[in-house]
XYZ file of C-alpha atoms in Angstrom:
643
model
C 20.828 -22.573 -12.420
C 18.443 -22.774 -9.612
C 17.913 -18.818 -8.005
C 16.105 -18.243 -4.661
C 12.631 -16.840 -5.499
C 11.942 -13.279 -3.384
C 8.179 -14.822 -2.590
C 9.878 -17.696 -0.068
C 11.280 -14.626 2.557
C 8.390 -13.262 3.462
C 8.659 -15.409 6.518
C 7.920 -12.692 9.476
C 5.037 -9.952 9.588
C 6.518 -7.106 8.702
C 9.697 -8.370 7.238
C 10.798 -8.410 4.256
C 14.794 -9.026 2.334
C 15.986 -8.155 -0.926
C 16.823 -11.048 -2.805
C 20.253 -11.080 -4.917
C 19.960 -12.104 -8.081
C 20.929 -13.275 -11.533
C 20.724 -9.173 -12.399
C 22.464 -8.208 -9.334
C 25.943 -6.533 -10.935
C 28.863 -7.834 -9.043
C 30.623 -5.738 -7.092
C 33.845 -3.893 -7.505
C 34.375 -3.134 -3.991
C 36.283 -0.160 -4.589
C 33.797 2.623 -3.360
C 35.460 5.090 -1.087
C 33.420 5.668 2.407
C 34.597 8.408 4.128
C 38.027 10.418 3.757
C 40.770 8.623 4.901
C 38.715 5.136 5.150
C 38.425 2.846 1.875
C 36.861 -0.663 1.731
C 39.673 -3.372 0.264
C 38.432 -4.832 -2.773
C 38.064 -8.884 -0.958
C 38.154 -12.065 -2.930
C 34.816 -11.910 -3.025
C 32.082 -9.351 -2.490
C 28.674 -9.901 -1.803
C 25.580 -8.377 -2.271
C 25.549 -6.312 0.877
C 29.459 -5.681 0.569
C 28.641 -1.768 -1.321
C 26.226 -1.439 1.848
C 27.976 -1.499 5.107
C 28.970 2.505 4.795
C 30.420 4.171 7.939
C 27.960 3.179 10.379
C 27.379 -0.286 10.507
C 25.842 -2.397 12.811
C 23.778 0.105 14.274
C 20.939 -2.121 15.907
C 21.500 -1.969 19.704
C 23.844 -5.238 19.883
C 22.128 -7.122 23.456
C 18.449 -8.011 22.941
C 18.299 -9.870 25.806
C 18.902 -7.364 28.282
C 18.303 -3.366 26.120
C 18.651 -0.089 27.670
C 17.344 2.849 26.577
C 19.966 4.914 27.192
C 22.916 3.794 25.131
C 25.042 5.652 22.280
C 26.751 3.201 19.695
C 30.854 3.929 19.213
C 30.996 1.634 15.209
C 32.031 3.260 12.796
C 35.527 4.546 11.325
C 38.314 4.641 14.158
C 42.092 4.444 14.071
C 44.599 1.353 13.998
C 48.264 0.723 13.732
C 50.294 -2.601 13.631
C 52.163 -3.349 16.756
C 55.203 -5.193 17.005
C 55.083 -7.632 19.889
C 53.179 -8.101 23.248
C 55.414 -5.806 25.110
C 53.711 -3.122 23.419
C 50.897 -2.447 25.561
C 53.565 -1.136 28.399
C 53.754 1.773 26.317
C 50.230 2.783 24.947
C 49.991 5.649 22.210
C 48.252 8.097 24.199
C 46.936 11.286 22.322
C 48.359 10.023 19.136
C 47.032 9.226 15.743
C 47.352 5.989 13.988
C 48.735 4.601 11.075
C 45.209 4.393 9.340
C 41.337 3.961 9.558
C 39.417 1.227 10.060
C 35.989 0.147 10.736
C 34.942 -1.013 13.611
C 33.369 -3.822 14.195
C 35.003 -5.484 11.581
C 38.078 -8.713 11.245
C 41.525 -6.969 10.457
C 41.734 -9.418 8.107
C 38.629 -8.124 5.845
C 37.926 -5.814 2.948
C 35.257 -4.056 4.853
C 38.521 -3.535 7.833
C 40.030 -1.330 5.277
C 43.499 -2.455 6.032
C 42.510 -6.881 5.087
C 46.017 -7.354 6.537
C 47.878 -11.356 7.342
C 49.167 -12.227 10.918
C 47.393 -9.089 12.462
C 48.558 -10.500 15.953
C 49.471 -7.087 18.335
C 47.195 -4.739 17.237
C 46.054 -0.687 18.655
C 43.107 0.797 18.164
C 41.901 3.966 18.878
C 38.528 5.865 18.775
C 36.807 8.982 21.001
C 33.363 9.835 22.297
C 31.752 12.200 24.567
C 29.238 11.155 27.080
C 25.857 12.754 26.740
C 25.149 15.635 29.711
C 21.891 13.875 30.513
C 23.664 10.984 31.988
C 25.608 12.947 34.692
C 25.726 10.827 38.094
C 25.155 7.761 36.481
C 27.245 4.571 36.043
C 28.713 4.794 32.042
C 29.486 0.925 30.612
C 31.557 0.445 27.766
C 30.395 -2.545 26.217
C 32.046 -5.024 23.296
C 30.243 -7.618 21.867
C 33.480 -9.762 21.009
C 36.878 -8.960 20.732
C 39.630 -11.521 19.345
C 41.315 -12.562 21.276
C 42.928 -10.528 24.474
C 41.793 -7.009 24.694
C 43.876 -4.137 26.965
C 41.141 -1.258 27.639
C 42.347 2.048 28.021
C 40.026 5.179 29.121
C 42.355 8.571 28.827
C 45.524 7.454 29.953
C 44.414 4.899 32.192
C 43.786 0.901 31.738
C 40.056 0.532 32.222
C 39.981 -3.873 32.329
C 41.134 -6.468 30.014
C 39.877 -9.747 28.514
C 40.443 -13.100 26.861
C 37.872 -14.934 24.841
C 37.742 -13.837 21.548
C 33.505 -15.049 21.219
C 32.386 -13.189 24.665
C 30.933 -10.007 25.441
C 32.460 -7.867 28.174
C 31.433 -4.767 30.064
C 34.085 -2.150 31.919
C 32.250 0.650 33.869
C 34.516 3.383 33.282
C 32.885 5.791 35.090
C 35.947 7.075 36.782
C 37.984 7.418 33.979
C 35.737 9.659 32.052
C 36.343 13.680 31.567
C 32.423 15.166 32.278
C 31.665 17.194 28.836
C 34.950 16.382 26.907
C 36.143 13.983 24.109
C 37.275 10.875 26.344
C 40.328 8.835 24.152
C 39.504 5.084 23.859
C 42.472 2.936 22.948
C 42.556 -1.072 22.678
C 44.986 -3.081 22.549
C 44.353 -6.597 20.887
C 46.994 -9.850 21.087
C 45.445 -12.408 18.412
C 47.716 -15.442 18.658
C 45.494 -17.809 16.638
C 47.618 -20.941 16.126
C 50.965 -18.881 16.321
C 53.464 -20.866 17.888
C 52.770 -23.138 20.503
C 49.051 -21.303 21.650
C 46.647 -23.559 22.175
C 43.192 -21.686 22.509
C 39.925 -21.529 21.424
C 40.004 -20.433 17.303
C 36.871 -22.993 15.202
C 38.065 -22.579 11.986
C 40.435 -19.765 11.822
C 44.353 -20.238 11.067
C 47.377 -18.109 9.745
C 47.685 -21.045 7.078
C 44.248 -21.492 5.300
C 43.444 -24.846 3.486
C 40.264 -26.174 2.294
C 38.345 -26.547 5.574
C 40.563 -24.001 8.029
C 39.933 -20.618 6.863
C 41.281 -17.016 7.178
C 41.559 -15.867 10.257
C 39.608 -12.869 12.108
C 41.718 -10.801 14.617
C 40.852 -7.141 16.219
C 37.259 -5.839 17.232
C 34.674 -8.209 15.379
C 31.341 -7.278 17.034
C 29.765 -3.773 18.155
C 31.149 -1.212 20.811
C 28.906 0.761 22.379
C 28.353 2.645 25.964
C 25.364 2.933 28.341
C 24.219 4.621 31.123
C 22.842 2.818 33.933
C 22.516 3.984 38.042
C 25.427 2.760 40.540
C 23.376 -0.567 41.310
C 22.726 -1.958 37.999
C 21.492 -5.016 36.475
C 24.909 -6.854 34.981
C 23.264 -9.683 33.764
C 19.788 -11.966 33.222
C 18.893 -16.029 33.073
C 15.783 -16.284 31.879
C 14.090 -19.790 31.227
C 10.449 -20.314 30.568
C 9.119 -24.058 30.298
C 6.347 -25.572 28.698
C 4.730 -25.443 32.120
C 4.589 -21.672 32.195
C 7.302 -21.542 35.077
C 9.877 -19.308 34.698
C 13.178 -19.575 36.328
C 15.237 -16.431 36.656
C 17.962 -14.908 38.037
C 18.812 -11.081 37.722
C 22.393 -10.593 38.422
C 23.446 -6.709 39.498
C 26.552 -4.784 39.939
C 26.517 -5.449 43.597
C 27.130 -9.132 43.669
C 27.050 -9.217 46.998
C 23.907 -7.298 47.808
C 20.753 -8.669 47.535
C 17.967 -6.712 47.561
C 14.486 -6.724 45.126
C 13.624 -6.734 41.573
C 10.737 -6.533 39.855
C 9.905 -8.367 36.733
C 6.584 -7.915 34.706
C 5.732 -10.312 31.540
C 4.467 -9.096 28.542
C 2.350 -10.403 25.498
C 2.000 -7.942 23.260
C -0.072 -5.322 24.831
C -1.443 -7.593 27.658
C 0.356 -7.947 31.182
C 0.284 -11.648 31.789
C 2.027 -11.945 34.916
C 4.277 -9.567 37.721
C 6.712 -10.708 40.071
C 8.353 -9.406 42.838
C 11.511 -11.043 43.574
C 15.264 -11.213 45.055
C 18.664 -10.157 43.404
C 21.536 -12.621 42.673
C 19.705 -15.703 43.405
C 17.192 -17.895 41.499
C 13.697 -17.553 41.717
C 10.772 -18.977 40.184
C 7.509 -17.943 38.751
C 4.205 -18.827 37.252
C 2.587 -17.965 33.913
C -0.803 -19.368 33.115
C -1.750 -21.338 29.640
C 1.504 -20.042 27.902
C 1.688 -20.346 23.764
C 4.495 -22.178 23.694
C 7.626 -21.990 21.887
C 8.527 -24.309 18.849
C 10.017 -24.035 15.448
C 6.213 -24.041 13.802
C 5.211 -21.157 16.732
C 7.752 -18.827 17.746
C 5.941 -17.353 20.103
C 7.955 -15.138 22.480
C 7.077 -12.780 25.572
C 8.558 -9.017 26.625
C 9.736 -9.189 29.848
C 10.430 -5.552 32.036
C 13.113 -5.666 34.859
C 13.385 -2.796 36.642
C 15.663 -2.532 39.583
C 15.516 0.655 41.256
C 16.034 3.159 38.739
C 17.221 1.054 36.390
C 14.863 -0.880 33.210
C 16.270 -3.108 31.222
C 14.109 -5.308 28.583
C 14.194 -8.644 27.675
C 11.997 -11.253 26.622
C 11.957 -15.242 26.839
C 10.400 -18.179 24.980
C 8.357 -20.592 26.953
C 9.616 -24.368 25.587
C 10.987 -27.377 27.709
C 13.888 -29.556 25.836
C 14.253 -32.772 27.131
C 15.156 -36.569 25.996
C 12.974 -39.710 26.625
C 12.197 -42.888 24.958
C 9.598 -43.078 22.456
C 8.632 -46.230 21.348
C 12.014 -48.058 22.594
C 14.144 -45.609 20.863
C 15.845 -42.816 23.303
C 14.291 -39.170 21.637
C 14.848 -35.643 22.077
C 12.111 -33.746 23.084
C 10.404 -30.620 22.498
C 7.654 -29.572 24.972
C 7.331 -33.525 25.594
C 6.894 -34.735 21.744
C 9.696 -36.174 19.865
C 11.236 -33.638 17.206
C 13.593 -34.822 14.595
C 16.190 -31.643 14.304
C 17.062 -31.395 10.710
C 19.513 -28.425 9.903
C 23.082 -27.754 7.697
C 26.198 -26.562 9.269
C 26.327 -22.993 9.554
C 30.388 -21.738 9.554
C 29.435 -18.031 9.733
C 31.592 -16.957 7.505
C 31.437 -13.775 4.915
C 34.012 -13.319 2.346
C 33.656 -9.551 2.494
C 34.016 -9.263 6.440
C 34.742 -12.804 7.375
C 33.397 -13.186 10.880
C 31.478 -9.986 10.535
C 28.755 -10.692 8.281
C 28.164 -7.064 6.424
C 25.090 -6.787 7.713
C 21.923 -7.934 9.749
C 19.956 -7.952 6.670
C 22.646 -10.694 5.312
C 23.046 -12.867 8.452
C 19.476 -13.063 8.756
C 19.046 -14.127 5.377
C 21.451 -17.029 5.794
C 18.716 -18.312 8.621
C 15.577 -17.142 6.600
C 16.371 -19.257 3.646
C 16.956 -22.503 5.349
C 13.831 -21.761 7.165
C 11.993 -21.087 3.524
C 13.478 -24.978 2.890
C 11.747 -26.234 6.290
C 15.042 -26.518 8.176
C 13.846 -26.601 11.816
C 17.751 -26.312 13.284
C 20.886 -25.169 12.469
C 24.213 -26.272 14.096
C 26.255 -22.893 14.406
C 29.950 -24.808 13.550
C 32.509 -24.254 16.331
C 31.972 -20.349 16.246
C 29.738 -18.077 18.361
C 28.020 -15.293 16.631
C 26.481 -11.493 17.596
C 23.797 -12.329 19.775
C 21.396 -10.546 17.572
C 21.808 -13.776 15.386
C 20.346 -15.917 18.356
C 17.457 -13.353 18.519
C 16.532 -13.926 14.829
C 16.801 -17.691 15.680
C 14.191 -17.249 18.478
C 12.000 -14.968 16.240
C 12.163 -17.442 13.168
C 11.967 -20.733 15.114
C 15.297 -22.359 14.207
C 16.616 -24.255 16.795
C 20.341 -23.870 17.309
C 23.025 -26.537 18.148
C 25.500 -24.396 19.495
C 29.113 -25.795 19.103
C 31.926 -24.488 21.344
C 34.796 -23.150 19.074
C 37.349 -25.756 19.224
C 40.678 -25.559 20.456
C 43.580 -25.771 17.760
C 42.252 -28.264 15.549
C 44.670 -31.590 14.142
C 47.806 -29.487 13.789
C 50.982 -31.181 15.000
C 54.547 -30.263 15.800
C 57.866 -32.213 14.872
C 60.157 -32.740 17.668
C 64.110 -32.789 17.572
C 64.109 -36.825 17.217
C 62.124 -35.758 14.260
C 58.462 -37.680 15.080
C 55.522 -36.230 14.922
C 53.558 -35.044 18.018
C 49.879 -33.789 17.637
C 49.224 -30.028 19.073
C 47.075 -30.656 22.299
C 46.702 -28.171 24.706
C 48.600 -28.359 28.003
C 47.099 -28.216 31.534
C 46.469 -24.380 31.639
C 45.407 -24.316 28.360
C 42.605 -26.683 29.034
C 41.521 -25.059 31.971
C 41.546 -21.782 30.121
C 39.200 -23.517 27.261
C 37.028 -24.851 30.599
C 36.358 -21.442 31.599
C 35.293 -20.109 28.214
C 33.085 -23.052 28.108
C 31.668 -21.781 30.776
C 31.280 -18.394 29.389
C 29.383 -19.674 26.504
C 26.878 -20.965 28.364
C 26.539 -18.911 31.238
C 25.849 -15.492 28.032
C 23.723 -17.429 26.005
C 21.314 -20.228 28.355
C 18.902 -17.771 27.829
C 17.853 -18.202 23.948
C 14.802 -20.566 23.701
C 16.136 -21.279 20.499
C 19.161 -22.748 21.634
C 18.722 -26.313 21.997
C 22.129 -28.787 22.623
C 25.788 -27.763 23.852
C 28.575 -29.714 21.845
C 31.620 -29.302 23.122
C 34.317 -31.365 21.522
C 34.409 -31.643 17.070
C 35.993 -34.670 15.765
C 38.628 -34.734 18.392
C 39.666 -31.214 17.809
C 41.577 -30.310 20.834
C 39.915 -33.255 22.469
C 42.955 -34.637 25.413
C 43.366 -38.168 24.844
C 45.324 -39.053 28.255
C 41.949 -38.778 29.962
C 38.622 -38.408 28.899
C 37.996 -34.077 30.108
C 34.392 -34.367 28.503
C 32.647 -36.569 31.186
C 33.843 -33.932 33.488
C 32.941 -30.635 30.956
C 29.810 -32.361 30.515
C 28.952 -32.578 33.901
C 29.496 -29.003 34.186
C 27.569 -27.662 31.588
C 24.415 -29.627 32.851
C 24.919 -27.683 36.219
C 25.300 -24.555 34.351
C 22.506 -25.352 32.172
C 20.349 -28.277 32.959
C 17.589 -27.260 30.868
C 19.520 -28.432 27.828
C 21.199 -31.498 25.964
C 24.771 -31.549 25.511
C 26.232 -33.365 22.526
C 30.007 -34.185 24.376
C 31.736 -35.360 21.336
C 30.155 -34.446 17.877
C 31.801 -37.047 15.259
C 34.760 -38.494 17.711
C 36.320 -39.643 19.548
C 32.869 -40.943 21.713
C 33.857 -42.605 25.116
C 30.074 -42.418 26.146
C 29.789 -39.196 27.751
C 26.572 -37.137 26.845
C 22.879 -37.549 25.847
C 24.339 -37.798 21.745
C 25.659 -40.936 20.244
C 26.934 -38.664 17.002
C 28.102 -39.791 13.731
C 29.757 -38.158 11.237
C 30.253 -39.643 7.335
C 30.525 -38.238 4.269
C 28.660 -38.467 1.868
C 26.452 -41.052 3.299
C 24.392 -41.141 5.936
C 25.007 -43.289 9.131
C 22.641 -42.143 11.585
C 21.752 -44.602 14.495
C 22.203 -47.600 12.111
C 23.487 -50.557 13.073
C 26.310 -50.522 11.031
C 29.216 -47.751 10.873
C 32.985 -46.478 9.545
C 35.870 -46.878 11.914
C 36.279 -43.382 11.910
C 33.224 -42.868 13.870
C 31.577 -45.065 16.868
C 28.511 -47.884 16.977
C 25.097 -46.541 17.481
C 24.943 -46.436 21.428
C 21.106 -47.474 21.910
C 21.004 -45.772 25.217
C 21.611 -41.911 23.594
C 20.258 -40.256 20.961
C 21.231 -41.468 17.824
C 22.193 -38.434 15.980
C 23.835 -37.553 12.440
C 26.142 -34.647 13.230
C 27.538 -34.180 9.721
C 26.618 -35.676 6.243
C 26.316 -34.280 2.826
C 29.154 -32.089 1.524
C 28.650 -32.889 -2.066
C 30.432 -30.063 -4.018
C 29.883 -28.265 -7.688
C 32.196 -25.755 -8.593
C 31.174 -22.697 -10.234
C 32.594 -19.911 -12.565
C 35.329 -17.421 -11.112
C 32.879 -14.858 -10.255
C 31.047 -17.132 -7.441
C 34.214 -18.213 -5.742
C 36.763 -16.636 -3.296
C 39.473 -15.760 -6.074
C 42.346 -17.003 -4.235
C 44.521 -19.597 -5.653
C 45.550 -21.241 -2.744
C 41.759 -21.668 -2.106
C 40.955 -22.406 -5.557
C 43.509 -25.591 -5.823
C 41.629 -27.279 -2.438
C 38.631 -27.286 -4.733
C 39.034 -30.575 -5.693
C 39.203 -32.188 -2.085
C 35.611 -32.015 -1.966
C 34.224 -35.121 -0.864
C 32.108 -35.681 -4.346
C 32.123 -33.188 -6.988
C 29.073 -33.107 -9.025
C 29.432 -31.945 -12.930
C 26.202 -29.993 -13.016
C 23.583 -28.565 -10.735
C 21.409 -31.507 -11.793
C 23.554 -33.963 -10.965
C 23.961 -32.031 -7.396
C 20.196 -32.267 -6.687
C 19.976 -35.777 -8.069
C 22.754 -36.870 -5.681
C 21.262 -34.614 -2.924
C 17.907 -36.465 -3.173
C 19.521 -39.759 -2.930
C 21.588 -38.632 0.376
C 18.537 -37.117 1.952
C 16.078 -40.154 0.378
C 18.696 -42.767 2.269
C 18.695 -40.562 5.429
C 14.920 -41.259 5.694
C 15.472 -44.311 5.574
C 17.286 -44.618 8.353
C 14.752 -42.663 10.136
C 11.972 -44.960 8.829
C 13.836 -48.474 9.660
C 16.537 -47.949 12.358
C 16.873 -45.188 15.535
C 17.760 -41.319 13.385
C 16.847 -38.964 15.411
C 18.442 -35.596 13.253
C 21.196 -34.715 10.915
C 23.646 -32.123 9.787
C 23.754 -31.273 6.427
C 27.116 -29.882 5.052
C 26.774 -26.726 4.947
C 24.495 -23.717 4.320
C 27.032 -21.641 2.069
C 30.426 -22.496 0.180
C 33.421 -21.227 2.472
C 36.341 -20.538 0.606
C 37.882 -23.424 -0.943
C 35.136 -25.636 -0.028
C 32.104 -25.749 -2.690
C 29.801 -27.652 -0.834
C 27.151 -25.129 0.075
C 23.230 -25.027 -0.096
C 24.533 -21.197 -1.666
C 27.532 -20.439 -3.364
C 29.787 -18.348 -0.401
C 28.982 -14.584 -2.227
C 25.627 -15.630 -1.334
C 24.295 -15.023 -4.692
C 24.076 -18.447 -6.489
C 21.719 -21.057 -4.621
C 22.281 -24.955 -6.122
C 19.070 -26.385 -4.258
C 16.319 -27.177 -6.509
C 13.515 -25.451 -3.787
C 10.792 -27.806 -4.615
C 12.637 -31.523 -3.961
C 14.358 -29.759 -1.345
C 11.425 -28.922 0.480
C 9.748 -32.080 -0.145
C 12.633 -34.450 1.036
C 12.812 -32.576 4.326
C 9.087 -32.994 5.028
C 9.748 -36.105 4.272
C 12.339 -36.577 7.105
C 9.969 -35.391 9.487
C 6.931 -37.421 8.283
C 9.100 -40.969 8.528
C 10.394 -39.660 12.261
C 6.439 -38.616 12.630
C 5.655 -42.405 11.344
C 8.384 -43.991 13.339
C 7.485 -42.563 16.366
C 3.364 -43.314 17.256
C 4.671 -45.604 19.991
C 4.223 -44.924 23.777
C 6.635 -42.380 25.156
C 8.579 -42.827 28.549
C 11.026 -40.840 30.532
């Protein structure tokens, strides 16, 4: 067995991780936290399971644009089952609820407390008081992610409500707050998933998990917390800086329709590099001289200080232009104006102890640090959106991120009364509804330098076939975002649309190759050839390293190649990865997806085993065959370079 060695995370100055390992005991789950809350044992613990106590996620949840002033609501609250949607017409005010639970957390989850099935009308309760020192200001109550509609109630009173279950969302509840009392929170949460005939955006989750759909995650999955900020506030920040030092920005307030002036100082480190002066709610540009850039091999990232009136938030931005041009006949992605070949695995995001929620930071960052210990330069984060504080370690680490938007009810079909078959696509409003949260995505997260390409359609998933909606999607994200590639259609079906010409195969590779499988597309010489998914070799493991559910346990063996021994795994690994470069050496590769960075349920197919305590890669070929990727793209590519 092949165990991560501590000595490859000491990847950041002043960071370091505790390594699971062989003598790590494995966890019974069955600690008691506080009175009346109680982890569920899960399927599967990991090492950080034993961890989480009664505050978690205490790290203030929106690096991108901090206050100061801010007081974080996780912890234990209350929750009760509701029986339909008409619920929320009659809201248990001043009431207690069935039982505790931990917020943020998936209903469906040990750490929950409650690790419940079809958690679809849920209430949830909680109470805070507002500290004196922020009378006469503006209070925000903030959620990081909530899935999937949320009902907000403030004492008695609905406060706003929201659909999206990936997106944060702020209320100012300023008017519903009593000044030096306990102020009653209640929430309540419709999570549909693929109940019935809803049609909305889910990834991976579904009330009927099989081998690659998983268990669902419904209720309050990311941090709550409340800030104070003065009347006119800043509500929201693009930042972009380019390899040209230029930064575009926009600083979005609370008064939409006001504009009036902001002013934004850069930071590196100690030393003020530039100050700016400039308008609210409309873009502006300025100039920073000789910036270190941004890259996956320098990380380098600048403070930035908005202050708008009385109110400071901080951020920070990455300087880094991501482009595509030919190089040597063969159409490139770029990174500050070189050719990069973006090698990463498949990142589901998924924890068998809190399921969405990983149990920590500590653990979700260590997911990232060890494929950056590997030399992964990317990872594709798989038809989910995570806490924002992930995106921040990506921009701290340098790991790009493909950022996939969570797909619409994936290959599920219906039987109608003449007793065919009719695939589940989503109807008009439905698509328009997954349009908008497209939007969303973008809109909340353009401002990661680490963030690199936009896919919006996986292998069809959801994907209308009456029309093609991705031209016009893709369009749209470019004007949201036009500092970015989009990948339209990652896998299929590809009608031409976007800057990727994507194939997916398993095992093999296929990438840019002038040959292919009919359930993929030809190489399209006039995009970026691009391997979106490859790999997923599985070896199975004893009881202890997988999610002890039969169900899950009897998928096992529709793993794409099962391999006997961990030596066999490697061998076939270095073959995959050898035949990859190959492809980058002789024919138009320009990246690849390797399936996947940790086992998910019934799948066995991860880099680590999915308790996160087992990993399968032999560290040395690993790291040897991806520098070998890059040296063959490095190779490939000496040609001249146009745009």
């Amino acid at each position: 067995m092949h165990f991560l060695r501590s000595a490859i995370f000491s990847l950041l100055a002043g960071t370091s991780l505790a390594r699971p390992g062989s003598q790590d005991k494995i966890s019974t789950a069955k600690q008691a936290r506080a009175a009346g809350y109680a982890l569920k044992e899960p399927p599967l613990t990991t090492p950080w399971t034993d961890k989480v106590g009664t505050d978690p996620w205490p790290e203030y949840p929106r690096p991108q644009m901090q206050r100061s002033q801010w007081q974080n609501l996780n912890g234990v609250w209350q929750y009760q089952n509701a029986s339909s949607l008409a619920a929320v017409q009659n809201p248990p005010f001043g009431q207690d609820l069935a039982q505790d639970v931990l917020i943020p957390s998936c209903l469906e989850s040990g750490l929950s407390g409650v690790q419940g099935e079809y958690m679809i009308y849920s209430w949830f309760s909680t109470s805070f008081k507002v500290p004196k020192d922020w009378h006469g200001q503006s209070i925000l109550l903030n959620f990081g992610a909530v899935d999937y509609e949320a009902t907000v109630f403030v004492n008695g009173k609905k406060a706003g409500f929201h659909r999206g279950g990936y997106f944060r969302f702020t209320l100012d509840v300023t008017s519903f707050l009593k000044p030096g009392q306990q102020n009653e929170l209640l929430v309540f949460v419709h999570d549909p998933t693929d109940d019935g005939d809803y049609v909305i955006p889910i990834g991976k989750q579904t009330h009927r998990p099989s081998h690659i759909f998983y268990t669902p995650c419904s209720g309050i999955w990311q941090s709550v917390w409340i800030e104070a900020a003065p009347q006119n506030h800043v509500s929201g920040l693009d930042i972009d800086g380019n390899m040209e030092g230029q930064v575009n920005m926009t600083v979005h307030t609370s008064s939409a329709n006001i504009t009036t002036s902001v002013q934004v100082v850069v930071h590196d480190g100690e030393n003020v590099v530039a100050t700016y002066r400039g308008p609210t709610n409309q873009p502006f540009q300025f100039k920073v001289d000789s910036p270190k850039l941004w890259s996956p091999s320098s990380p380098n990232l600048y403070n930035i200080t908005v202050t708008l009136g009385k109110d400071q938030v901080q951020s920070y931005t990455g300087f880094r232009t991501i482009s595509k041009g030919t190089v040597d006949g063969v159409v490139r992605p770029l990174l500050n104006g070189e050719f990069i070949f973006m090698f990463g695995t498949l990142d589901q995001g998924f924890w068998p102890d809190g399921i969405y929620t990983a149990p920590t930071k500590e653990a979700m960052v260590y997911d990232l640090q060890m494929l950056k210990s590997l030399g992964f330069n990317m990872v594709r984060k798989h038809i989910k959106v995570e806490p924002e504080l992930f995106y921040r370690a990506c921009d701290e680490l340098g790991l790009l991120v493909i950022q996939d938007m969570p797909a619409l009810r994936p290959i599920q079909s219906r039987t109608l009364p003449n007793c065919t078959s009719q695939t589940i696509l989503p109807n008009a409003a439905q698509q328009a509804e997954f349009s908008r949260q497209l939007e969303v995505l973008v809109n909340q997260h353009k401002s990661f330098p680490s963030i690199a390409t936009w896919i919006i359609y996986n292998e069809g998933w959801g994907q209308l076939t009456d029309y093609y909606p991705e031209f016009e999607l893709t369009d749209r994200v470019k004007q949201l975002d036009p500092t970015r590639l989009v990948d339209s259609t990652t896998g299929w079906y590809d009608h031409g649309a976007g800057d990727f010409s994507d194939n997916h195969h398993y095992a093999n590779p296929q990438c840019g190759t002038p040959f292919y499988s009919t359930s993929s597309s030809p190489y399209d010489d006039t995009r970026i050839g691009f391997q979106g998914e490859f790999g997923g070799i599985g070896n199975n493991v004893s009881i202890e390293h997988l999610w002890n559910n039969q169900n899950a346990i009897n998928t096992i063996n529709q793993t794409y190649e099962i391999d006997i021994t961990l030596d066999a795994w490697n061998y076939r690994s270095h073959l995959l990865l050898s035949e990859l470069q190959d492809q980058v050496r002789l024919f138009s590769c320009s990246g690849g997806v390797w399936t996947q960075t940790t086992d998910v349920e019934g799948e066995v197919n991860g880099l680590m085993t999915y308790d996160r305590r087992l990993s399968r890669v032999d560290e040395d070929q690993w790291k040897a065959d991806i520098q070998g990727l890059y040296d063959a793209a490095a190779a490939r590519s000496n040609g001249t370079m146009s745009s």
